[in-house]
PDB file of C-alpha atoms in Angstrom:
ATOM      1  CA  MET A 214     232.934  99.196  99.424  1.00  0.00           C
ATOM      2  CA  GLU A 215     232.970 103.400  99.154  1.00  0.00           C
ATOM      3  CA  GLY A 216     232.740 104.346  96.137  1.00  0.00           C
ATOM      4  CA  ARG A 217     231.829 101.284  94.228  1.00  0.00           C
ATOM      5  CA  LEU A 218     229.058 102.502  90.961  1.00  0.00           C
ATOM      6  CA  TYR A 219     226.338  99.157  91.418  1.00  0.00           C
ATOM      7  CA  ALA A 220     224.845  98.764  87.771  1.00  0.00           C
ATOM      8  CA  GLY A 221     223.033  95.331  85.904  1.00  0.00           C
ATOM      9  CA  GLU A 222     223.696  92.163  87.787  1.00  0.00           C
ATOM     10  CA  ASP A 223     224.206  94.105  91.323  1.00  0.00           C
ATOM     11  CA  TYR A 224     220.367  94.496  91.475  1.00  0.00           C
ATOM     12  CA  LYS A 225     219.556  91.300  92.507  1.00  0.00           C
ATOM     13  CA  LYS A 226     221.503  91.648  95.655  1.00  0.00           C
ATOM     14  CA  GLU A 227     222.174  95.032  96.477  1.00  0.00           C
ATOM     15  CA  PHE A 228     219.194  96.669  95.519  1.00  0.00           C
ATOM     16  CA  ASP A 229     216.907  97.823  98.551  1.00  0.00           C
ATOM     17  CA  PRO A 230     213.684  98.322  97.601  1.00  0.00           C
ATOM     18  CA  GLN A 231     212.854 100.037 100.667  1.00  0.00           C
ATOM     19  CA  HIS A 232     215.436 102.640 101.029  1.00  0.00           C
ATOM     20  CA  TYR A 233     214.425 103.470  97.008  1.00  0.00           C
ATOM     21  CA  LEU A 234     210.882 103.772  98.290  1.00  0.00           C
ATOM     22  CA  LYS A 235     211.804 106.227 100.803  1.00  0.00           C
ATOM     23  CA  THR A 236     214.061 107.926  99.038  1.00  0.00           C
ATOM     24  CA  TYR A 237     211.938 109.251  96.133  1.00  0.00           C
ATOM     25  CA  TYR A 238     208.273 108.478  96.734  1.00  0.00           C
ATOM     26  CA  ALA A 239     207.551 109.669 100.451  1.00  0.00           C
ATOM     27  CA  PHE A 240     205.322 111.913  98.673  1.00  0.00           C
ATOM     28  CA  ASP A 241     204.289 115.371 100.971  1.00  0.00           C
ATOM     29  CA  SER A 242     206.519 114.115 103.908  1.00  0.00           C
ATOM     30  CA  GLY A 243     209.910 113.675 101.656  1.00  0.00           C
ATOM     31  CA  THR A 244     211.957 116.322  99.719  1.00  0.00           C
ATOM     32  CA  VAL A 245     210.765 119.373  97.652  1.00  0.00           C
ATOM     33  CA  ALA A 246     211.812 117.994  94.111  1.00  0.00           C
ATOM     34  CA  GLU A 247     211.352 113.987  94.758  1.00  0.00           C
ATOM     35  CA  ASN A 248     207.678 115.324  95.149  1.00  0.00           C
ATOM     36  CA  GLU A 249     207.534 117.788  92.210  1.00  0.00           C
ATOM     37  CA  ILE A 250     208.737 115.450  89.980  1.00  0.00           C
ATOM     38  CA  LEU A 251     206.746 112.523  91.014  1.00  0.00           C
ATOM     39  CA  LYS A 252     203.500 114.995  90.602  1.00  0.00           C
ATOM     40  CA  PHE A 253     204.461 116.331  86.801  1.00  0.00           C
ATOM     41  CA  ASN A 254     204.668 112.066  85.922  1.00  0.00           C
ATOM     42  CA  LEU A 255     201.170 111.748  87.909  1.00  0.00           C
ATOM     43  CA  LYS A 256     199.715 114.416  86.044  1.00  0.00           C
ATOM     44  CA  ASN A 257     201.077 113.390  82.596  1.00  0.00           C
ATOM     45  CA  LEU A 258     200.043 109.947  83.153  1.00  0.00           C
ATOM     46  CA  PHE A 259     196.284 111.241  84.402  1.00  0.00           C
ATOM     47  CA  GLN A 260     196.211 113.411  80.705  1.00  0.00           C
ATOM     48  CA  THR A 261     197.376 110.462  79.049  1.00  0.00           C
ATOM     49  CA  PHE A 262     194.504 107.606  80.312  1.00  0.00           C
ATOM     50  CA  SER A 263     192.574 109.956  80.672  1.00  0.00           C
ATOM     51  CA  SER A 264     191.976 112.979  78.111  1.00  0.00           C
ATOM     52  CA  GLY A 265     194.753 111.163  75.947  1.00  0.00           C
ATOM     53  CA  GLY A 266     192.747 108.643  74.847  1.00  0.00           C
ATOM     54  CA  VAL A 267     195.336 106.000  75.055  1.00  0.00           C
ATOM     55  CA  GLY A 268     193.575 102.639  76.425  1.00  0.00           C
ATOM     56  CA  GLY A 269     192.326  99.170  75.315  1.00  0.00           C
ATOM     57  CA  ASP A 270     192.659  95.590  76.756  1.00  0.00           C
ATOM     58  CA  ILE A 271     196.369  95.195  77.500  1.00  0.00           C
ATOM     59  CA  LEU A 272     199.096  97.432  79.123  1.00  0.00           C
ATOM     60  CA  ILE A 273     202.759  96.026  79.652  1.00  0.00           C
ATOM     61  CA  ASP A 274     205.048  97.909  82.842  1.00  0.00           C
ATOM     62  CA  ILE A 275     208.604  97.520  81.912  1.00  0.00           C
ATOM     63  CA  GLY A 276     210.532  98.070  84.749  1.00  0.00           C
ATOM     64  CA  SER A 277     207.738  98.319  87.516  1.00  0.00           C
ATOM     65  CA  GLY A 278     210.341  98.695  90.135  1.00  0.00           C
ATOM     66  CA  PRO A 279     208.665  98.122  93.839  1.00  0.00           C
ATOM     67  CA  THR A 280     205.942 101.017  92.777  1.00  0.00           C
ATOM     68  CA  ILE A 281     202.222 101.541  91.651  1.00  0.00           C
ATOM     69  CA  TYR A 282     201.950 104.993  91.607  1.00  0.00           C
ATOM     70  CA  GLN A 283     202.527 104.711  87.668  1.00  0.00           C
ATOM     71  CA  LEU A 284     199.467 102.533  87.367  1.00  0.00           C
ATOM     72  CA  LEU A 285     196.682 104.679  88.909  1.00  0.00           C
ATOM     73  CA  SER A 286     195.538 106.127  86.316  1.00  0.00           C
ATOM     74  CA  ALA A 287     195.965 103.313  83.561  1.00  0.00           C
ATOM     75  CA  CYS A 288     193.831 101.017  85.783  1.00  0.00           C
ATOM     76  CA  GLU A 289     190.875 103.120  84.815  1.00  0.00           C
ATOM     77  CA  ALA A 290     192.109 103.440  80.996  1.00  0.00           C
ATOM     78  CA  PHE A 291     192.674  99.018  80.567  1.00  0.00           C
ATOM     79  CA  ARG A 292     191.155  95.955  81.259  1.00  0.00           C
ATOM     80  CA  GLU A 293     194.265  94.088  82.201  1.00  0.00           C
ATOM     81  CA  ILE A 294     197.671  94.995  83.180  1.00  0.00           C
ATOM     82  CA  ILE A 295     200.945  92.844  83.575  1.00  0.00           C
ATOM     83  CA  VAL A 296     203.559  94.229  85.905  1.00  0.00           C
ATOM     84  CA  SER A 297     207.419  93.059  85.269  1.00  0.00           C
ATOM     85  CA  ASP A 298     211.229  94.220  86.858  1.00  0.00           C
ATOM     86  CA  TYR A 299     214.698  92.511  86.455  1.00  0.00           C
ATOM     87  CA  THR A 300     214.639  91.991  90.821  1.00  0.00           C
ATOM     88  CA  GLU A 301     212.757  89.231  92.500  1.00  0.00           C
ATOM     89  CA  GLN A 302     212.582  91.834  96.027  1.00  0.00           C
ATOM     90  CA  ASN A 303     210.981  94.467  93.576  1.00  0.00           C
ATOM     91  CA  LEU A 304     208.556  91.498  92.796  1.00  0.00           C
ATOM     92  CA  ARG A 305     207.846  91.103  96.544  1.00  0.00           C
ATOM     93  CA  GLU A 306     207.401  94.581  96.949  1.00  0.00           C
ATOM     94  CA  LEU A 307     204.663  95.082  94.390  1.00  0.00           C
ATOM     95  CA  GLU A 308     203.077  91.693  95.661  1.00  0.00           C
ATOM     96  CA  LYS A 309     202.811  92.438  99.205  1.00  0.00           C
ATOM     97  CA  TRP A 310     200.706  96.092  98.010  1.00  0.00           C
ATOM     98  CA  LEU A 311     198.796  94.026  96.022  1.00  0.00           C
ATOM     99  CA  LYS A 312     197.927  91.106  98.630  1.00  0.00           C
ATOM    100  CA  LYS A 313     197.430  93.868 101.333  1.00  0.00           C
ATOM    101  CA  GLU A 314     199.937  92.216 103.161  1.00  0.00           C
ATOM    102  CA  PRO A 315     201.657  93.908 106.517  1.00  0.00           C
ATOM    103  CA  GLY A 316     204.771  96.334 105.937  1.00  0.00           C
ATOM    104  CA  ALA A 317     203.505  97.170 102.101  1.00  0.00           C
ATOM    105  CA  TYR A 318     204.401 100.422 101.560  1.00  0.00           C
ATOM    106  CA  ASP A 319     201.712 102.924 102.377  1.00  0.00           C
ATOM    107  CA  TRP A 320     200.574 104.178  98.607  1.00  0.00           C
ATOM    108  CA  SER A 321     197.735 106.403 100.209  1.00  0.00           C
ATOM    109  CA  PRO A 322     199.268 109.912  99.722  1.00  0.00           C
ATOM    110  CA  ALA A 323     199.713 109.184  95.947  1.00  0.00           C
ATOM    111  CA  VAL A 324     196.238 107.399  95.434  1.00  0.00           C
ATOM    112  CA  GLN A 325     194.319 110.827  97.073  1.00  0.00           C
ATOM    113  CA  TYR A 326     196.422 113.354  94.708  1.00  0.00           C
ATOM    114  CA  VAL A 327     195.406 111.336  92.172  1.00  0.00           C
ATOM    115  CA  CYS A 328     191.665 110.617  92.510  1.00  0.00           C
ATOM    116  CA  GLU A 329     191.761 114.850  93.169  1.00  0.00           C
ATOM    117  CA  LEU A 330     193.284 114.974  89.502  1.00  0.00           C
ATOM    118  CA  GLU A 331     189.784 112.789  88.381  1.00  0.00           C
ATOM    119  CA  GLY A 332     187.949 114.910  90.566  1.00  0.00           C
ATOM    120  CA  ASP A 333     186.722 112.720  93.397  1.00  0.00           C
ATOM    121  CA  ARG A 334     189.095 112.347  96.488  1.00  0.00           C
ATOM    122  CA  SER A 335     186.086 110.300  97.991  1.00  0.00           C
ATOM    123  CA  ARG A 336     187.375 107.521  95.404  1.00  0.00           C
ATOM    124  CA  CYS A 337     190.260 106.537  96.895  1.00  0.00           C
ATOM    125  CA  GLN A 338     189.732 103.024  98.435  1.00  0.00           C
ATOM    126  CA  GLU A 339     187.736 101.965  95.009  1.00  0.00           C
ATOM    127  CA  LYS A 340     191.149 103.360  92.616  1.00  0.00           C
ATOM    128  CA  GLU A 341     193.214 101.187  95.202  1.00  0.00           C
ATOM    129  CA  ALA A 342     190.817  98.174  94.606  1.00  0.00           C
ATOM    130  CA  ARG A 343     190.702  98.973  90.989  1.00  0.00           C
ATOM    131  CA  LEU A 344     194.276  98.711  90.489  1.00  0.00           C
ATOM    132  CA  ARG A 345     194.346  95.257  92.081  1.00  0.00           C
ATOM    133  CA  ARG A 346     191.854  93.590  90.667  1.00  0.00           C
ATOM    134  CA  THR A 347     193.438  94.772  86.863  1.00  0.00           C
ATOM    135  CA  VAL A 348     197.127  93.540  87.655  1.00  0.00           C
ATOM    136  CA  THR A 349     197.012  90.339  86.771  1.00  0.00           C
ATOM    137  CA  ARG A 350     200.469  89.142  86.028  1.00  0.00           C
ATOM    138  CA  ILE A 351     203.380  89.509  87.800  1.00  0.00           C
ATOM    139  CA  LEU A 352     206.622  88.988  85.538  1.00  0.00           C
ATOM    140  CA  LYS A 353     210.438  89.112  85.535  1.00  0.00           C
ATOM    141  CA  CYS A 354     212.004  91.384  82.589  1.00  0.00           C
ATOM    142  CA  ASP A 355     215.058  91.913  81.082  1.00  0.00           C
ATOM    143  CA  VAL A 356     215.539  94.692  78.559  1.00  0.00           C
ATOM    144  CA  THR A 357     218.826  93.845  77.398  1.00  0.00           C
ATOM    145  CA  GLN A 358     217.794  90.556  76.325  1.00  0.00           C
ATOM    146  CA  PRO A 359     216.030  89.555  72.637  1.00  0.00           C
ATOM    147  CA  HIS A 360     212.762  88.921  74.396  1.00  0.00           C
ATOM    148  CA  PRO A 361     212.426  91.115  77.528  1.00  0.00           C
ATOM    149  CA  LEU A 362     209.719  88.814  78.879  1.00  0.00           C
ATOM    150  CA  ALA A 363     210.838  85.751  78.473  1.00  0.00           C
ATOM    151  CA  PRO A 364     209.962  82.536  79.054  1.00  0.00           C
ATOM    152  CA  ALA A 365     206.695  84.523  79.349  1.00  0.00           C
ATOM    153  CA  GLN A 366     204.393  84.605  76.550  1.00  0.00           C
ATOM    154  CA  VAL A 367     202.141  87.477  76.498  1.00  0.00           C
ATOM    155  CA  PRO A 368     199.765  88.951  74.171  1.00  0.00           C
ATOM    156  CA  PRO A 369     200.838  91.921  71.496  1.00  0.00           C
ATOM    157  CA  ALA A 370     199.796  94.972  74.152  1.00  0.00           C
ATOM    158  CA  ASP A 371     197.845  98.314  73.602  1.00  0.00           C
ATOM    159  CA  CYS A 372     200.182  99.976  75.689  1.00  0.00           C
ATOM    160  CA  VAL A 373     203.857  99.468  77.026  1.00  0.00           C
ATOM    161  CA  LEU A 374     204.735 102.123  79.792  1.00  0.00           C
ATOM    162  CA  THR A 375     208.442 102.139  81.535  1.00  0.00           C
ATOM    163  CA  LEU A 376     208.759 105.173  84.191  1.00  0.00           C
ATOM    164  CA  LEU A 377     212.232 105.743  85.282  1.00  0.00           C
ATOM    165  CA  ALA A 378     213.689 102.393  84.657  1.00  0.00           C
ATOM    166  CA  MET A 379     215.594 101.900  81.293  1.00  0.00           C
ATOM    167  CA  GLU A 380     218.306 104.521  82.258  1.00  0.00           C
ATOM    168  CA  CYS A 381     218.500 102.600  85.077  1.00  0.00           C
ATOM    169  CA  ALA A 382     218.538  98.811  82.987  1.00  0.00           C
ATOM    170  CA  CYS A 383     220.631 100.090  79.793  1.00  0.00           C
ATOM    171  CA  PRO A 384     224.358 100.502  79.987  1.00  0.00           C
ATOM    172  CA  ASP A 385     225.322 102.562  76.996  1.00  0.00           C
ATOM    173  CA  VAL A 386     223.115 104.314  74.007  1.00  0.00           C
ATOM    174  CA  ASP A 387     223.593 101.216  71.632  1.00  0.00           C
ATOM    175  CA  ALA A 388     222.053  99.123  74.397  1.00  0.00           C
ATOM    176  CA  TYR A 389     218.918 101.748  75.193  1.00  0.00           C
ATOM    177  CA  ARG A 390     218.276 102.103  71.248  1.00  0.00           C
ATOM    178  CA  ALA A 391     218.027  98.265  71.402  1.00  0.00           C
ATOM    179  CA  ALA A 392     215.895  98.206  74.272  1.00  0.00           C
ATOM    180  CA  ILE A 393     213.439 100.483  72.774  1.00  0.00           C
ATOM    181  CA  ARG A 394     213.028  98.509  69.528  1.00  0.00           C
ATOM    182  CA  ARG A 395     212.297  95.795  72.036  1.00  0.00           C
ATOM    183  CA  LEU A 396     209.315  97.355  73.759  1.00  0.00           C
ATOM    184  CA  VAL A 397     207.989  98.812  70.716  1.00  0.00           C
ATOM    185  CA  SER A 398     208.112  95.038  69.670  1.00  0.00           C
ATOM    186  CA  LEU A 399     205.520  93.717  72.083  1.00  0.00           C
ATOM    187  CA  LEU A 400     203.028  96.623  70.884  1.00  0.00           C
ATOM    188  CA  LYS A 401     200.004  96.335  68.724  1.00  0.00           C
ATOM    189  CA  PRO A 402     200.308  98.356  65.498  1.00  0.00           C
ATOM    190  CA  GLY A 403     198.755 101.552  66.586  1.00  0.00           C
ATOM    191  CA  GLY A 404     199.826 100.967  70.475  1.00  0.00           C
ATOM    192  CA  HIS A 405     201.454 103.165  72.631  1.00  0.00           C
ATOM    193  CA  LEU A 406     205.098 103.057  74.344  1.00  0.00           C
ATOM    194  CA  VAL A 407     204.720 106.144  76.935  1.00  0.00           C
ATOM    195  CA  THR A 408     208.056 106.386  78.801  1.00  0.00           C
ATOM    196  CA  ALA A 409     209.727 108.698  81.304  1.00  0.00           C
ATOM    197  CA  ILE A 410     213.741 109.749  81.971  1.00  0.00           C
ATOM    198  CA  ALA A 411     215.575 111.547  84.288  1.00  0.00           C
ATOM    199  CA  LEU A 412     217.592 113.293  81.938  1.00  0.00           C
ATOM    200  CA  ARG A 413     221.491 113.252  81.618  1.00  0.00           C
ATOM    201  CA  CYS A 414     221.785 111.489  84.731  1.00  0.00           C
ATOM    202  CA  GLN A 415     224.943 109.404  85.893  1.00  0.00           C
ATOM    203  CA  SER A 416     223.992 108.176  89.210  1.00  0.00           C
ATOM    204  CA  TYR A 417     222.037 107.595  91.880  1.00  0.00           C
ATOM    205  CA  MET A 418     221.416 106.654  95.428  1.00  0.00           C
ATOM    206  CA  VAL A 419     219.580 103.903  97.004  1.00  0.00           C
ATOM    207  CA  GLY A 420     219.963 104.103 100.516  1.00  0.00           C
ATOM    208  CA  ALA A 421     224.413 104.218 100.885  1.00  0.00           C
ATOM    209  CA  LYS A 422     224.880 102.453  97.553  1.00  0.00           C
ATOM    210  CA  LYS A 423     225.489 104.071  94.316  1.00  0.00           C
ATOM    211  CA  PHE A 424     223.701 103.069  91.139  1.00  0.00           C
ATOM    212  CA  PHE A 425     224.984 103.455  87.482  1.00  0.00           C
ATOM    213  CA  ALA A 426     222.393 105.584  85.401  1.00  0.00           C
ATOM    214  CA  LEU A 427     223.148 106.211  81.902  1.00  0.00           C
ATOM    215  CA  HIS A 428     223.241 109.908  80.199  1.00  0.00           C
ATOM    216  CA  LEU A 429     220.492 110.315  77.781  1.00  0.00           C
ATOM    217  CA  GLU A 430     219.372 113.413  75.843  1.00  0.00           C
ATOM    218  CA  LYS A 431     215.626 114.181  75.213  1.00  0.00           C
ATOM    219  CA  GLU A 432     216.531 113.976  71.462  1.00  0.00           C
ATOM    220  CA  THR A 433     218.252 111.029  72.023  1.00  0.00           C
ATOM    221  CA  VAL A 434     215.032 109.440  73.664  1.00  0.00           C
ATOM    222  CA  GLU A 435     212.801 110.705  70.842  1.00  0.00           C
ATOM    223  CA  LYS A 436     214.967 110.040  68.605  1.00  0.00           C
ATOM    224  CA  ALA A 437     215.200 106.505  69.295  1.00  0.00           C
ATOM    225  CA  MET A 438     211.562 106.060  69.597  1.00  0.00           C
ATOM    226  CA  GLN A 439     211.653 107.399  66.029  1.00  0.00           C
ATOM    227  CA  GLU A 440     214.013 104.388  65.299  1.00  0.00           C
ATOM    228  CA  ALA A 441     211.443 102.110  66.512  1.00  0.00           C
ATOM    229  CA  GLY A 442     208.991 102.685  64.119  1.00  0.00           C
ATOM    230  CA  CYS A 443     207.226 105.057  66.615  1.00  0.00           C
ATOM    231  CA  GLN A 444     205.306 108.732  66.107  1.00  0.00           C
ATOM    232  CA  VAL A 445     206.447 111.010  69.383  1.00  0.00           C
ATOM    233  CA  LEU A 446     202.941 112.404  69.994  1.00  0.00           C
ATOM    234  CA  ARG A 447     203.735 114.375  72.800  1.00  0.00           C
ATOM    235  CA  CYS A 448     207.179 115.440  74.812  1.00  0.00           C
ATOM    236  CA  GLU A 449     206.715 117.058  78.150  1.00  0.00           C
ATOM    237  CA  TYR A 450     209.866 118.360  79.623  1.00  0.00           C
ATOM    238  CA  CYS A 451     210.497 119.153  83.969  1.00  0.00           C
ATOM    239  CA  PRO A 452     213.426 121.372  84.457  1.00  0.00           C
ATOM    240  CA  ILE A 453     213.263 120.035  87.995  1.00  0.00           C
ATOM    241  CA  SER A 454     215.895 117.717  89.030  1.00  0.00           C
ATOM    242  CA  TYR A 455     216.046 115.362  91.826  1.00  0.00           C
ATOM    243  CA  SER A 456     217.791 116.261  95.104  1.00  0.00           C
ATOM    244  CA  GLU A 457     221.739 116.756  94.683  1.00  0.00           C
ATOM    245  CA  VAL A 458     222.060 113.821  96.844  1.00  0.00           C
ATOM    246  CA  HIS A 459     220.277 111.628  95.859  1.00  0.00           C
ATOM    247  CA  CYS A 460     220.442 111.480  92.007  1.00  0.00           C
ATOM    248  CA  THR A 461     222.413 113.579  89.534  1.00  0.00           C
ATOM    249  CA  ASN A 462     219.809 113.874  87.302  1.00  0.00           C
ATOM    250  CA  GLU A 463     219.280 117.190  84.961  1.00  0.00           C
ATOM    251  CA  GLY A 464     215.883 117.378  84.780  1.00  0.00           C
ATOM    252  CA  THR A 465     212.971 115.065  83.398  1.00  0.00           C
ATOM    253  CA  CYS A 466     211.040 114.287  80.250  1.00  0.00           C
ATOM    254  CA  PHE A 467     207.461 112.890  79.555  1.00  0.00           C
ATOM    255  CA  VAL A 468     207.067 111.082  75.788  1.00  0.00           C
ATOM    256  CA  VAL A 469     203.792 109.266  74.263  1.00  0.00           C
ATOM    257  CA  ALA A 470     204.620 107.927  70.993  1.00  0.00           C
ATOM    258  CA  ARG A 471     202.923 105.512  68.733  1.00  0.00           C
ATOM    259  CA  LYS A 472     204.082 102.621  66.716  1.00  0.00           C
ATOM    260  CA  GLY A 473     203.085 102.729  62.781  1.00  0.00           C
ATOM    261  CA  PRO A 474     201.628  99.809  61.013  1.00  0.00           C
ATOM    262  CA  ARG A 475     204.621  98.557  59.323  1.00  0.00           C
ATOM    263  CA  ALA A 476     206.875  98.819  62.675  1.00  0.00           C
TER     264      ALA A 476
END
């Protein structure tokens, strides 16, 4: 239906992972803005999980979508990665790549880019194999629920990662603040919350379908983390916006925060 804005439960039937991947993750064969935002996130992830010193036993990725780029640096810093998403089709797309099934999305340009950041472009196959070994569980998640990963039981995490997901999942700012509190509750004391948000967004396109996105300011993101008991360690801003035909955002921010001992 033309003009309809999809949200919430609509994701289960209307969200097409293949359209999403081709639009936002075509890397150097895609549009310039989308590539630059992806590289901005990859550089910040590399910095966070290498020289930034964020690491440990368990990382939980919330709202993984059908993507693995956000885990390429993290797999070097954690013993175990748990991925999660709201929709079955995104989890299935992830599984295809993890199991090297026919038709899996080709992430090799992103893998090569991260290997170059790490100083060894010859490690691409080794990097992919390491990530596949490190992802141990694929779970359903819903950040609008009191226990986002229920009914699954997970141990307290050293890091919770969520990239470009919360602004799609939360219907309003109060729901966003509550969701951040729930994510922080998944962390060990001293654990890290790492997030990227498309700022001032209203909607984004997946194929011919328009999906709702929550308008968030950088200050709102930082304040939500502080109110949830976290100290913001780093907040990087990228002024580049997605192509207008794809998304209505105004810039992107990448934030690293640490949970306080009594949060």
